[in-house]
Phi, psi and omega in degrees: 000321178297320179296319178299314181299321182271358180055050180249147176256154184219150172222160180221152175237121185239143170238284182308317187274350170048038178105348180296325180294311178302317179300321179296322177291318184290336178295341183273133177303135181090007183302327183295346178273344184234327184269114185268316184193159174220141177240137170256110182245074188286317181275150180304316182299325181291327176296326178290310187284321185269334184239005176055042179265123182299145182302323182293337176278320181298324184067205184280334185227002177064020180256086178200162184294323180295320176298313180301316181298315180291326177300314182294314181296313185289327176290325176296317178292318182300320184252009178051058178246160180290330184226140172238138180231143180218158174221139173210151181168196181234122185275348177206164182309134183212125180048048180068006175265134178285167175303133181203166179211148166245134172225153187220150177232126181247128176251114183297317184305317182255359184052042182248137180244132175247130180236134181235150178229135175224146178236147184236158175295149181296341183278349182285145181282158176305314183300317180293320177302311183298316180295319179296320180297317178299312181300315181293323178296313181295319178299314180296319179300313180300315179300317179297314182292325178293321182274357181283000000 
């Protein structure tokens, strides 16, 4: 609704959330006026080929703030939208790393990137991690747009 009021377009690039973020935007009436496209770039290689993120930034698993920031910026550029949003992370304990996520919001108008990091208890389910990341991403986006 905030996007509709401000007449802004948005696109998203998702890894961790696997389409849940795009679905959340599409669930809102009038989404076709603001939501332009969504990419699920789950594998590291897909982030390279579809979003032009260099391998040295991606690292071994693409779970870092710089990757999230470039995912958001590059999806916005790819689909020529006012805002790009991205999610990347680990939905369950992996290589001694607890479940965590990086998500990013890119505003084309101000060329500003916001990057957020959240960590979750190891006992939380994959499904809950993914849902929480979507909820937190949308909450952060609304806060940014209200304060802009």
